[in-house]
mmCIF file of C-alpha atoms and ligand atoms in Angstrom:
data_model
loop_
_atom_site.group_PDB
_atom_site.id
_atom_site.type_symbol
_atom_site.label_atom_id
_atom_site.label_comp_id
_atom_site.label_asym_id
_atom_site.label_seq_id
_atom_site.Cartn_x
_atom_site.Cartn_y
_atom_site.Cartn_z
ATOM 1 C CA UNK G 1 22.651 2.598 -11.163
ATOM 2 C CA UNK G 2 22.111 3.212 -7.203
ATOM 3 C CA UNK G 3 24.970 2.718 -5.323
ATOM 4 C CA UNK G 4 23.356 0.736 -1.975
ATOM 5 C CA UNK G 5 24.920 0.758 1.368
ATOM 6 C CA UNK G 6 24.800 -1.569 3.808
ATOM 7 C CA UNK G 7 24.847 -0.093 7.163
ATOM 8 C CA UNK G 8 24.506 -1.993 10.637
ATOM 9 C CA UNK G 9 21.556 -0.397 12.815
ATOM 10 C CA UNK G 10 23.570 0.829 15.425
ATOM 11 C CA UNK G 11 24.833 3.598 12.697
ATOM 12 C CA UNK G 12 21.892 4.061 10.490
ATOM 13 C CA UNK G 13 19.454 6.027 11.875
ATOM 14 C CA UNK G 14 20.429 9.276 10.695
ATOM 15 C CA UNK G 15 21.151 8.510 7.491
ATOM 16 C CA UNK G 16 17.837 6.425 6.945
ATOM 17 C CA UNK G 17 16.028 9.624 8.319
ATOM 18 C CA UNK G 18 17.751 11.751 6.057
ATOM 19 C CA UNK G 19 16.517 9.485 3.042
ATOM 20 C CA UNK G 20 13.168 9.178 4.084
ATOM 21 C CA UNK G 21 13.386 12.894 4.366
ATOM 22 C CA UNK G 22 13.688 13.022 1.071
ATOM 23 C CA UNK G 23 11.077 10.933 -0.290
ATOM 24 C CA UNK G 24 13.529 8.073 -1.021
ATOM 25 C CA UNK G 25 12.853 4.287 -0.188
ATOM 26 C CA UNK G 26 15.529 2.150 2.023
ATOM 27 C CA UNK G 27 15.899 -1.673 3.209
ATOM 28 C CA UNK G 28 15.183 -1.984 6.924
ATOM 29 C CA UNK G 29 15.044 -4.937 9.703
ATOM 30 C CA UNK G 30 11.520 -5.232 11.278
ATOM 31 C CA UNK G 31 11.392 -8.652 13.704
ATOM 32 C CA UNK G 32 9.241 -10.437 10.717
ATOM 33 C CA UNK G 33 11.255 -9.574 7.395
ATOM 34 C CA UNK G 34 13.036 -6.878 5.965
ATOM 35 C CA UNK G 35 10.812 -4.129 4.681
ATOM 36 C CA UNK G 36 11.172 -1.579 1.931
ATOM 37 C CA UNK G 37 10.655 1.410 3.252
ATOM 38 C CA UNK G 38 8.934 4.831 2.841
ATOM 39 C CA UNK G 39 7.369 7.740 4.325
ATOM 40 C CA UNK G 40 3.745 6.592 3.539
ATOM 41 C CA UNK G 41 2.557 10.509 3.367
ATOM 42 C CA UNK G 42 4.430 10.915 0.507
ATOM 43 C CA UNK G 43 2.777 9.334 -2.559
ATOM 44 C CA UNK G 44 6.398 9.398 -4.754
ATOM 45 C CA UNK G 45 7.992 7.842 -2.243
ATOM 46 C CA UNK G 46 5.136 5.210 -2.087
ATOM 47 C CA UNK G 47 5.555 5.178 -5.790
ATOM 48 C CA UNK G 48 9.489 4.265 -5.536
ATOM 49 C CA UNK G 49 7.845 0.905 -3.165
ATOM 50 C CA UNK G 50 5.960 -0.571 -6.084
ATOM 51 C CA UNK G 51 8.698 0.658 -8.642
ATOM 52 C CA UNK G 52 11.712 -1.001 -6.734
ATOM 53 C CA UNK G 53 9.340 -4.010 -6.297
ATOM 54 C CA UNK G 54 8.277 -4.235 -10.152
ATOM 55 C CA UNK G 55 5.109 -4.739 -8.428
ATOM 56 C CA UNK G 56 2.885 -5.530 -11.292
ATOM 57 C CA UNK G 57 -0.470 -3.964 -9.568
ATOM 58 C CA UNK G 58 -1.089 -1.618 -6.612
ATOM 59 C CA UNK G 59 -2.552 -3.082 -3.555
ATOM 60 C CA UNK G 60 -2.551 -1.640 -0.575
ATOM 61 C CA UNK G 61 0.650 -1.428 1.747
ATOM 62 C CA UNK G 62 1.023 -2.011 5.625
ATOM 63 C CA UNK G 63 1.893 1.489 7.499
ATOM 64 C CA UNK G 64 3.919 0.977 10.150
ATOM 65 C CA UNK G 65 3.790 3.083 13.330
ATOM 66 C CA UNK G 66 5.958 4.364 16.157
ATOM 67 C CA UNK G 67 3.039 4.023 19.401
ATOM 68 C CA UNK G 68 -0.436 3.855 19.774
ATOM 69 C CA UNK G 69 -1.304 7.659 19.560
ATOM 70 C CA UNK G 70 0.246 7.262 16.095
ATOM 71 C CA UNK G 71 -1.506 4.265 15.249
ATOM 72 C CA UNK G 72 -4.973 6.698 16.432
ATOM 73 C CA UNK G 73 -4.343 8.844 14.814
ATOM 74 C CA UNK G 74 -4.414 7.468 11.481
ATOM 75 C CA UNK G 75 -7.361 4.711 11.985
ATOM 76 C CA UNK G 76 -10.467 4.317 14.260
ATOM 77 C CA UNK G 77 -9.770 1.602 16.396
ATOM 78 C CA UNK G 78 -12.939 -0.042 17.727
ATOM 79 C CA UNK G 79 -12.427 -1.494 20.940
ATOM 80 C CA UNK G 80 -11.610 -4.879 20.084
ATOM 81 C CA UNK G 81 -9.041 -3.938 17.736
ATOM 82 C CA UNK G 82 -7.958 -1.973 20.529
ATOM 83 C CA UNK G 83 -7.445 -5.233 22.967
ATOM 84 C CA UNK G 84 -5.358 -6.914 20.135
ATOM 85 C CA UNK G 85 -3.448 -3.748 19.341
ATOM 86 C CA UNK G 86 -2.734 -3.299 23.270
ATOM 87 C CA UNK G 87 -2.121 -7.227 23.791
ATOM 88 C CA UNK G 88 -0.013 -7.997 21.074
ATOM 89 C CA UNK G 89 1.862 -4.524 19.642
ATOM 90 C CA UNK G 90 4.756 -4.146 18.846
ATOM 91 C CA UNK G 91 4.639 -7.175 17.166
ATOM 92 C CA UNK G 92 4.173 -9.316 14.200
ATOM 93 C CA UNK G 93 -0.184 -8.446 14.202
ATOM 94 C CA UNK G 94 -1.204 -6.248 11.210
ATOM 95 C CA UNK G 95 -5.012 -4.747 12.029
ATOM 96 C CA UNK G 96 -7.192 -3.716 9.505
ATOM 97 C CA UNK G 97 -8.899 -0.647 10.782
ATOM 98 C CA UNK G 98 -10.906 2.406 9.261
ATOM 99 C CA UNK G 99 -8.639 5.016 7.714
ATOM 100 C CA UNK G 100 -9.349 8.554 9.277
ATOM 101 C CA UNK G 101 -10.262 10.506 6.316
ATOM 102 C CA UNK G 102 -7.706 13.560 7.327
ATOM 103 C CA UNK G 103 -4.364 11.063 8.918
ATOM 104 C CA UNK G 104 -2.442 12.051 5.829
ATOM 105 C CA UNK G 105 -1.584 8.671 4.626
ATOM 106 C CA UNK G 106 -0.657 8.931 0.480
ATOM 107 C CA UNK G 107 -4.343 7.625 -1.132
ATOM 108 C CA UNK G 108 -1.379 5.254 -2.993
ATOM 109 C CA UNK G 109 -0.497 3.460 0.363
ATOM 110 C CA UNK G 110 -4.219 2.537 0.684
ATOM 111 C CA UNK G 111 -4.956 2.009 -3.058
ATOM 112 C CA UNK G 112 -7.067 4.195 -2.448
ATOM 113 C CA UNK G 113 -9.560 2.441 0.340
ATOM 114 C CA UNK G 114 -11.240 3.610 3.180
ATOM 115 C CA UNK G 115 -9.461 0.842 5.228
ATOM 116 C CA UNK G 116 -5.795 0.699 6.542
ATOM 117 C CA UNK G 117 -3.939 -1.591 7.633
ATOM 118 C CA UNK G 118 -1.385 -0.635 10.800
ATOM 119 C CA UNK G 119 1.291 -2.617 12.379
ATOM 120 C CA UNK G 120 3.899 -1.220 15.190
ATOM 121 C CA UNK G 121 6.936 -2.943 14.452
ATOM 122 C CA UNK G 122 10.038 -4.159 16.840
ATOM 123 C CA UNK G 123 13.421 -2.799 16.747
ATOM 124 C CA UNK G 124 15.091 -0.897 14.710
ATOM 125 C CA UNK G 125 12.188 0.097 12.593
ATOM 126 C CA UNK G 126 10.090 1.457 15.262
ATOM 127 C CA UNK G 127 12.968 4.176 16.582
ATOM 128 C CA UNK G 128 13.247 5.476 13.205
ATOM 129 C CA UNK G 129 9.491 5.718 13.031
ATOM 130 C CA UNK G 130 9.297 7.976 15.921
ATOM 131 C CA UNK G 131 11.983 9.440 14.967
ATOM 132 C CA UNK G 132 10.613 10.417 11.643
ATOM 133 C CA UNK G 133 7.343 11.347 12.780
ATOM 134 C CA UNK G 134 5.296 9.462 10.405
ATOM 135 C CA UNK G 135 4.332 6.289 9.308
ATOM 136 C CA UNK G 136 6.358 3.647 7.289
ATOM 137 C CA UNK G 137 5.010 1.991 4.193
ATOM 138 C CA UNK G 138 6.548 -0.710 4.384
ATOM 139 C CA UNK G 139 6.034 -4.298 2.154
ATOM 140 C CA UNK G 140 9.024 -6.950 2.140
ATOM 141 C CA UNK G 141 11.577 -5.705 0.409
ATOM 142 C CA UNK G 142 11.956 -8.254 -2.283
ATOM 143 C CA UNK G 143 11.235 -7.941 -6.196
ATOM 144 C CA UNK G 144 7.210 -8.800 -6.822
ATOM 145 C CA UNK G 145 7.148 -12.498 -7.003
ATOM 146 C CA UNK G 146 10.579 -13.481 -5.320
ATOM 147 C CA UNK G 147 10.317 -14.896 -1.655
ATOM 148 C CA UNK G 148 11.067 -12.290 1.035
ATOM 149 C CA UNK G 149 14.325 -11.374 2.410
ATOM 150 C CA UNK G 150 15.455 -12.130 6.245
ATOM 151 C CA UNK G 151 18.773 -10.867 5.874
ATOM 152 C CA UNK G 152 20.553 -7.371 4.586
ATOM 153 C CA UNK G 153 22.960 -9.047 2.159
ATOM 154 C CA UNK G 154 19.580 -10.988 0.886
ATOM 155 C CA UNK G 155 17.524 -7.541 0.375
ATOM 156 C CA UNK G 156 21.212 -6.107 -1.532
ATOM 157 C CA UNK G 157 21.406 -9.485 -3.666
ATOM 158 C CA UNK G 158 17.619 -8.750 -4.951
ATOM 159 C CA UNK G 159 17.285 -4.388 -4.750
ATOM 160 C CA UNK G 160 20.214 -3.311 -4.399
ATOM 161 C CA UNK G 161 20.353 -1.750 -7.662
ATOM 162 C CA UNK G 162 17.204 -0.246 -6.953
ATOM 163 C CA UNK G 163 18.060 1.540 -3.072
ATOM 164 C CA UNK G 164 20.632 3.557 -1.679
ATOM 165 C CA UNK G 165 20.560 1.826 1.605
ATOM 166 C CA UNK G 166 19.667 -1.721 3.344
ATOM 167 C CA UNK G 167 20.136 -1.420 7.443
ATOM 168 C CA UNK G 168 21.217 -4.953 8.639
ATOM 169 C CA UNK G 169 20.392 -5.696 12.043
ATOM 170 C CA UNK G 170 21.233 -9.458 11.285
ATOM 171 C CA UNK G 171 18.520 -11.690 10.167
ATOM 172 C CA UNK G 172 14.514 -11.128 11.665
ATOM 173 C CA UNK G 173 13.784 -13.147 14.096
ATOM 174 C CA UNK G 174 9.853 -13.867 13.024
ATOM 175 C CA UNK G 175 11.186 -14.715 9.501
ATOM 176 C CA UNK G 176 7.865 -14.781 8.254
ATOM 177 C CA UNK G 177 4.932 -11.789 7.127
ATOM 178 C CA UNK G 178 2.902 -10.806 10.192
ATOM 179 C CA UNK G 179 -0.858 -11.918 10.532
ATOM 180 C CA UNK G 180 -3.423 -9.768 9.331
ATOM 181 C CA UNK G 181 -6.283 -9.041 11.151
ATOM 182 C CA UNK G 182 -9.842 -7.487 10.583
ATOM 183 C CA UNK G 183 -12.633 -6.910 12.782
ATOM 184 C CA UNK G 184 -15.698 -7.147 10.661
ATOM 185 C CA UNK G 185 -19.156 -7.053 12.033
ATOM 186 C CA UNK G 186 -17.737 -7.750 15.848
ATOM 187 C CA UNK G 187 -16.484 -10.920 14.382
ATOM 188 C CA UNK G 188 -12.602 -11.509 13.924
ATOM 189 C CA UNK G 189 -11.523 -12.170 9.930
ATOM 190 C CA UNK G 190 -8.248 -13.588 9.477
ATOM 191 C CA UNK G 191 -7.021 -11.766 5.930
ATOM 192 C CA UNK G 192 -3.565 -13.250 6.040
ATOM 193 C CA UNK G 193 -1.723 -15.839 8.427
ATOM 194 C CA UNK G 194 1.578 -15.184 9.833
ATOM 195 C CA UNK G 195 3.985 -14.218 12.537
ATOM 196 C CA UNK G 196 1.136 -14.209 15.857
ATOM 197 C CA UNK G 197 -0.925 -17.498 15.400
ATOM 198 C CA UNK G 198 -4.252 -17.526 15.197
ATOM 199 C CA UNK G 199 -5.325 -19.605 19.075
ATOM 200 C CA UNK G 200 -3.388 -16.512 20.358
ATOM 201 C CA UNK G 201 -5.247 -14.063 18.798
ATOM 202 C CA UNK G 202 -8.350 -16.278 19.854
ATOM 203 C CA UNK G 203 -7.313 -16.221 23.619
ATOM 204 C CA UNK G 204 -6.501 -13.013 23.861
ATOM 205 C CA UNK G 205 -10.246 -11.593 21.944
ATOM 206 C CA UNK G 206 -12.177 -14.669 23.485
ATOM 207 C CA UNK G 207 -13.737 -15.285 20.161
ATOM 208 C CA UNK G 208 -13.029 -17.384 17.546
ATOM 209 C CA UNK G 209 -11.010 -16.049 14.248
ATOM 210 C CA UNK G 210 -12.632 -16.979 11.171
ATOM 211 C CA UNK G 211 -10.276 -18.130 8.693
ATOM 212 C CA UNK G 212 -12.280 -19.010 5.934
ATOM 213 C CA UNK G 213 -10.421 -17.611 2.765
ATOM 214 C CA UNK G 214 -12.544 -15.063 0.972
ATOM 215 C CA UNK G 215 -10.151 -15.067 -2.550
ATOM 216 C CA UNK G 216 -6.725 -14.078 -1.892
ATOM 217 C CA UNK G 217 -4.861 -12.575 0.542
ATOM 218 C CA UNK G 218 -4.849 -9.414 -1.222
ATOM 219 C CA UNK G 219 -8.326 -9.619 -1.680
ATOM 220 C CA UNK G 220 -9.218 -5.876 -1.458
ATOM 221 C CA UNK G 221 -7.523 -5.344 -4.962
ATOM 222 C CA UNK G 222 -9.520 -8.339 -6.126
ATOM 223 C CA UNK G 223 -12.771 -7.052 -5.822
ATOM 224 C CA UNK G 224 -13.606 -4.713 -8.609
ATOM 225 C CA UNK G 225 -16.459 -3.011 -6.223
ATOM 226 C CA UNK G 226 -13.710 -1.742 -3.876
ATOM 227 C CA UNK G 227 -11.672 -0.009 -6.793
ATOM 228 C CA UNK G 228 -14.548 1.181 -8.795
ATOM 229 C CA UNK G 229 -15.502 4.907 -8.678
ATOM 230 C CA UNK G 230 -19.598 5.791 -8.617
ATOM 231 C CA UNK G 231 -18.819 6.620 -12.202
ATOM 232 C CA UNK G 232 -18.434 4.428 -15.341
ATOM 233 C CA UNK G 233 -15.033 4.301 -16.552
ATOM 234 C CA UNK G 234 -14.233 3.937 -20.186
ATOM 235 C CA UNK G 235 -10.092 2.895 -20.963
ATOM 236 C CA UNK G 236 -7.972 3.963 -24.190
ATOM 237 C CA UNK G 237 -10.019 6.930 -24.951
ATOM 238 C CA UNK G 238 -9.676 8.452 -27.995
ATOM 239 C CA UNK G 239 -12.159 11.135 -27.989
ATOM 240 C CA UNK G 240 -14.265 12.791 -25.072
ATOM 241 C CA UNK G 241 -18.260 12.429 -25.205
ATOM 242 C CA UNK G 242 -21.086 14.425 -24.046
ATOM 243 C CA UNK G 243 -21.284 14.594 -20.141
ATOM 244 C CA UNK G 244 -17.497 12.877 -19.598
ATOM 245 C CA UNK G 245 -14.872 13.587 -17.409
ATOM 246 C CA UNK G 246 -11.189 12.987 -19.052
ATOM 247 C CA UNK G 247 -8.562 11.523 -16.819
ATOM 248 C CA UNK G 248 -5.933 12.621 -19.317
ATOM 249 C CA UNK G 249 -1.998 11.501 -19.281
ATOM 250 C CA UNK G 250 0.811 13.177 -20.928
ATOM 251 C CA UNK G 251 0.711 16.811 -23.349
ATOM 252 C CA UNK G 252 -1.346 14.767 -25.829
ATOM 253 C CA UNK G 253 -4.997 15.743 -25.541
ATOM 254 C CA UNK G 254 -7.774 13.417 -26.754
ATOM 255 C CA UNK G 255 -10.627 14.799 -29.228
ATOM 256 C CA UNK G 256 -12.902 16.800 -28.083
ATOM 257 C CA UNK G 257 -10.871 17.172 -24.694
ATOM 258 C CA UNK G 258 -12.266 20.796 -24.331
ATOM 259 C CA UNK G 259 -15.623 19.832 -23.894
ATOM 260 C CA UNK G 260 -14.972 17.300 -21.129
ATOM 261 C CA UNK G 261 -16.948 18.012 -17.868
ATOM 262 C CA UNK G 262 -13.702 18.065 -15.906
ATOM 263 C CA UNK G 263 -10.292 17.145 -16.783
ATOM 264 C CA UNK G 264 -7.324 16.120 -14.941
ATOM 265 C CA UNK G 265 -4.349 15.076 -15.854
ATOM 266 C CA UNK G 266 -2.025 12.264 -14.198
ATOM 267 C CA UNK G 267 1.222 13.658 -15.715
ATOM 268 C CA UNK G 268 1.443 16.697 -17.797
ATOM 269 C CA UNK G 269 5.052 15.389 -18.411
ATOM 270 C CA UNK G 270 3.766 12.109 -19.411
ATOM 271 C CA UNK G 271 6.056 11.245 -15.895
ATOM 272 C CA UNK G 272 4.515 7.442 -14.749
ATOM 273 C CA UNK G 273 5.595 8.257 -10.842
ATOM 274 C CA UNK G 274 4.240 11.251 -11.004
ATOM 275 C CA UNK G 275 0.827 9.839 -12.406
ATOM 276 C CA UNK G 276 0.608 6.604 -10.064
ATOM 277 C CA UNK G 277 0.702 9.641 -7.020
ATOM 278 C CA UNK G 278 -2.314 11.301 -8.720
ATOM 279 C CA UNK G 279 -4.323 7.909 -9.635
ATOM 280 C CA UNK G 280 -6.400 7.250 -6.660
ATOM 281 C CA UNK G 281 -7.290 10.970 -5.575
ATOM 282 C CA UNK G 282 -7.887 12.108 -9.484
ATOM 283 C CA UNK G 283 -10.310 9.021 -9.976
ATOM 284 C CA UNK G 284 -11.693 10.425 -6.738
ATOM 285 C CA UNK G 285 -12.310 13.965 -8.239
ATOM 286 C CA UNK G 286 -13.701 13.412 -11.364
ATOM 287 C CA UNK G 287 -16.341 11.261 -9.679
ATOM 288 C CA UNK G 288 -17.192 14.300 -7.638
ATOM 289 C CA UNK G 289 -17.424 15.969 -10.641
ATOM 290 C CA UNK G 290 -21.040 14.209 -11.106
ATOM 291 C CA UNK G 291 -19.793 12.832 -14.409
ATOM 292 C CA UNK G 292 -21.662 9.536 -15.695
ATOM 293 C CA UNK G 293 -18.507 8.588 -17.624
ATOM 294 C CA UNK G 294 -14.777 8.761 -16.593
ATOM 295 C CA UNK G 295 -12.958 8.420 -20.316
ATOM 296 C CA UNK G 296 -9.172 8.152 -19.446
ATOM 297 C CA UNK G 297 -6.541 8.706 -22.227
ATOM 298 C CA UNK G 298 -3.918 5.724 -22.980
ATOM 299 C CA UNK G 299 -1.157 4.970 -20.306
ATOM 300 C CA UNK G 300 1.665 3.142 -21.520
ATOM 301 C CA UNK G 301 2.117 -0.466 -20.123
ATOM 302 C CA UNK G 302 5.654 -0.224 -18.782
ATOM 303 C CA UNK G 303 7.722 0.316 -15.869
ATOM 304 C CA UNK G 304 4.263 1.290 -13.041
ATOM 305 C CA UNK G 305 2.011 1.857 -16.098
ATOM 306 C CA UNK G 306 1.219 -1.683 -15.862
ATOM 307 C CA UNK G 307 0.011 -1.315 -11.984
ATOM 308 C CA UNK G 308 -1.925 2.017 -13.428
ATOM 309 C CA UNK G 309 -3.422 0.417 -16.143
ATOM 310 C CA UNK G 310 -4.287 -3.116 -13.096
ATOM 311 C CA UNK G 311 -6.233 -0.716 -11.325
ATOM 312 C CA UNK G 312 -8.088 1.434 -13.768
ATOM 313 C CA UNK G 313 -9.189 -1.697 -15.572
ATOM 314 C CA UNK G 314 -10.328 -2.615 -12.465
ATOM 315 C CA UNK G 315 -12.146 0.360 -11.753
ATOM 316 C CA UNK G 316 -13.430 0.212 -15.093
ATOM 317 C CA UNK G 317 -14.662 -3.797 -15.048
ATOM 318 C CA UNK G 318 -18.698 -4.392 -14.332
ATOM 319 C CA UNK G 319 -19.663 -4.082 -11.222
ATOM 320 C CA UNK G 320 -19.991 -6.294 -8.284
ATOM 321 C CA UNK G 321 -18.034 -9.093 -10.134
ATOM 322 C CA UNK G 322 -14.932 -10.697 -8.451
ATOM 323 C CA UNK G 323 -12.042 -10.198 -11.028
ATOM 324 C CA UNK G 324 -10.083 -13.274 -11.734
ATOM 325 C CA UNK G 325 -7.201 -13.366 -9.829
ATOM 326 C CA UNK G 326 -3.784 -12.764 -11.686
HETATM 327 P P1 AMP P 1 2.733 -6.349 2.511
HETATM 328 O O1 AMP P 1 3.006 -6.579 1.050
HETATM 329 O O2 AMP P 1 3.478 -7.247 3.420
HETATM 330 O O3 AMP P 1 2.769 -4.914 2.895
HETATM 331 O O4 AMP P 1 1.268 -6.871 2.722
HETATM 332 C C1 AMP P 1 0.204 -6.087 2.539
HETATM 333 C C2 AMP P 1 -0.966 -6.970 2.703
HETATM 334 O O5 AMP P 1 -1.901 -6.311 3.506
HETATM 335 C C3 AMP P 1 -1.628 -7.266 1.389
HETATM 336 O O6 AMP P 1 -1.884 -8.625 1.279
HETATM 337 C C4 AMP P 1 -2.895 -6.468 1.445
HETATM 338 O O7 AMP P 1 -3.942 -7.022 0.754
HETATM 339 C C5 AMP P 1 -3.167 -6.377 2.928
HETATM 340 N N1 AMP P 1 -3.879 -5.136 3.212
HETATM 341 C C6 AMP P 1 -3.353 -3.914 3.230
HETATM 342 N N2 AMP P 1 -4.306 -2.980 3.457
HETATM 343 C C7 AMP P 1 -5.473 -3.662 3.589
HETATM 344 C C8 AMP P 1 -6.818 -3.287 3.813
HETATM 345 N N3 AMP P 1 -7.157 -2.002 3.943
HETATM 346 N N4 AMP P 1 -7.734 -4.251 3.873
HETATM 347 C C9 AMP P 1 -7.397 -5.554 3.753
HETATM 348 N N5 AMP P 1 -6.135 -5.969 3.520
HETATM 349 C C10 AMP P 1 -5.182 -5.048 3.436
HETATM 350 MG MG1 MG P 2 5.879 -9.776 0.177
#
């Protein structure tokens, strides 16, 4: 068991760097809710996110940033997104921007997309971002499924079993998620409500915000076109066939493993953070490898095996079909 600290802001700065340092997660204020925490270059911290959360599937986290050269330098901000970055950072607006292909982020953070989605927080958070150097992954820091926490001793109550440290700055003052945003076609998509209303957002870009739902909020996980690989991908495999690639897991090979077009393997260890840090970039791979077929061994379904096993059934579902939501 993790023994978690509760530190006020004024004296946790150094000690959250030195955590983040090391690839572990931490509690911290941000002006909408308390976030969980970690340096979203590093895919096993990112890994720790979803594992403290018990977050059933991997979709894709906010990263927080210090400033706007930051925020450039991890997505291509068009110029609208610009206005609202400029008008409204730091602050409780979360824009939905292409990922640069070489900022660095963990493939994890992004579940693997070509999007991102960047917020510059208030407060405490933003000092230890610039401090750190790098961006914050950074979801509410509540198990999947509970209701988010606006205060330290809430965030301790829930993880603390999980994290070595919550930083209480008292409790947010937004209280609430922040608004995503995504410019799409010059038009302005509302993905999520939250902290900045929408009639700001629409005085500020002098356009309306369409809100029309489009599934749910975390709708990029939903579609199975946005997960799947050019390849086919066949689950639980057994054996290897002619002209696959084997996404193996664990010392175990499948049959016929040696004649697979490429192999790689999440985890020789059979180690499930190790293999949810290799998932998005190793389904990446083998699809380079010109492979029709992507057979991937058997992941267990516990601890993040079930998120691993969410998104490769995605990847693996027929094509352009919405997946029921779960
Ligand atoms: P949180 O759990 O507060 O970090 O919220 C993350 C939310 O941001 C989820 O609902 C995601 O679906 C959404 N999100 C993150 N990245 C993207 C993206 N690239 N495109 C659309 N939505 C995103
Ligand atoms: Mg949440």
């Amino acid at each position: 068991m993790t023994i978690c600290e509760i530190l006020p802001a004024t004296d946790a700065q150094d000690p959250a760097l030195a955590l983040l340092r090391a690839g572990q997660v931490i509690a911290i204020p941000t002006e909408t809710v308390y976030g969980l925490a970690g340096d979203a270059t590093n895919g096993v911290a990112v890994a720790r996110i979803f594992e403290a959360k018990g977050r059933p599937r991997f979709n894709p986290l906010i990263a927080h940033v210090a400033d706007m050269s930051m925020a450039e330098s991890i997505g291509i901000f068009d110029p609208l997104s610009r206005k609202l970055a400029e008008a409204f950072w730091p602050g409780p607006l979360t824009l939905v921007v292409a990922l640069r292909p070489d900022a660095g982020i963990h493939p994890l953070a992004t579940a693997g997309l070509s999007t991102i989605a960047l917020r510059m927080p208030r407060g405490f958070g933003a000092g230890l971002i610039a401090a750190l150097g790098r961006p914050l992954a950074a979801p509410s820091a509540n198990s999947s499924g509970k209701i988010s926490a606006t205060s330290a001793e809430a965030v301790r109550a829930d993880l603390g079993e999980k994290i070595p440290l919550v930083v209480d700055a008292g409790s947010t003052p937004v209280g609430l998620e922040s608004t995503i945003l995504k410019v799409e076609d010059g038009g302005l998509r509302l993905l999520r409500p939250g902290g900045v209303p929408a009639e700001e957002i629409e005085r500020v870009a002098g356009r309306p915000v369409d809100r029309h739902r489009r599934g749910n909020v975390e709708s990029p996980g939903m579609l199975a076109s946005h997960y799947a690989p050019g390849a086919a991908v066949r689950l639980c495999a057994g054996e290897v066939g002619p002209g696959e690639a084997l996404l193996a897991f664990g010392p175990i090979r499948a049959k016929d493993a040696d004649k697979a077009l490429a192999i790689l393997n999440l985890s020789d260890g059979g180690d499930l953070r190790e293999a949810a840090t290799n998932l998005f970039s190793y389904l990446k791979a083998l699809d380079a490898s010109g492979a029709k077929v992507i057979a991937v061994e058997p992941i267990p379904m516990q601890g993040l095996g079930e998120a691993i096993n969410d998104r490769l059934s995605r990847a693996a579902a027929p094509r352009d079909m919405p997946l029921a939501r779960s």
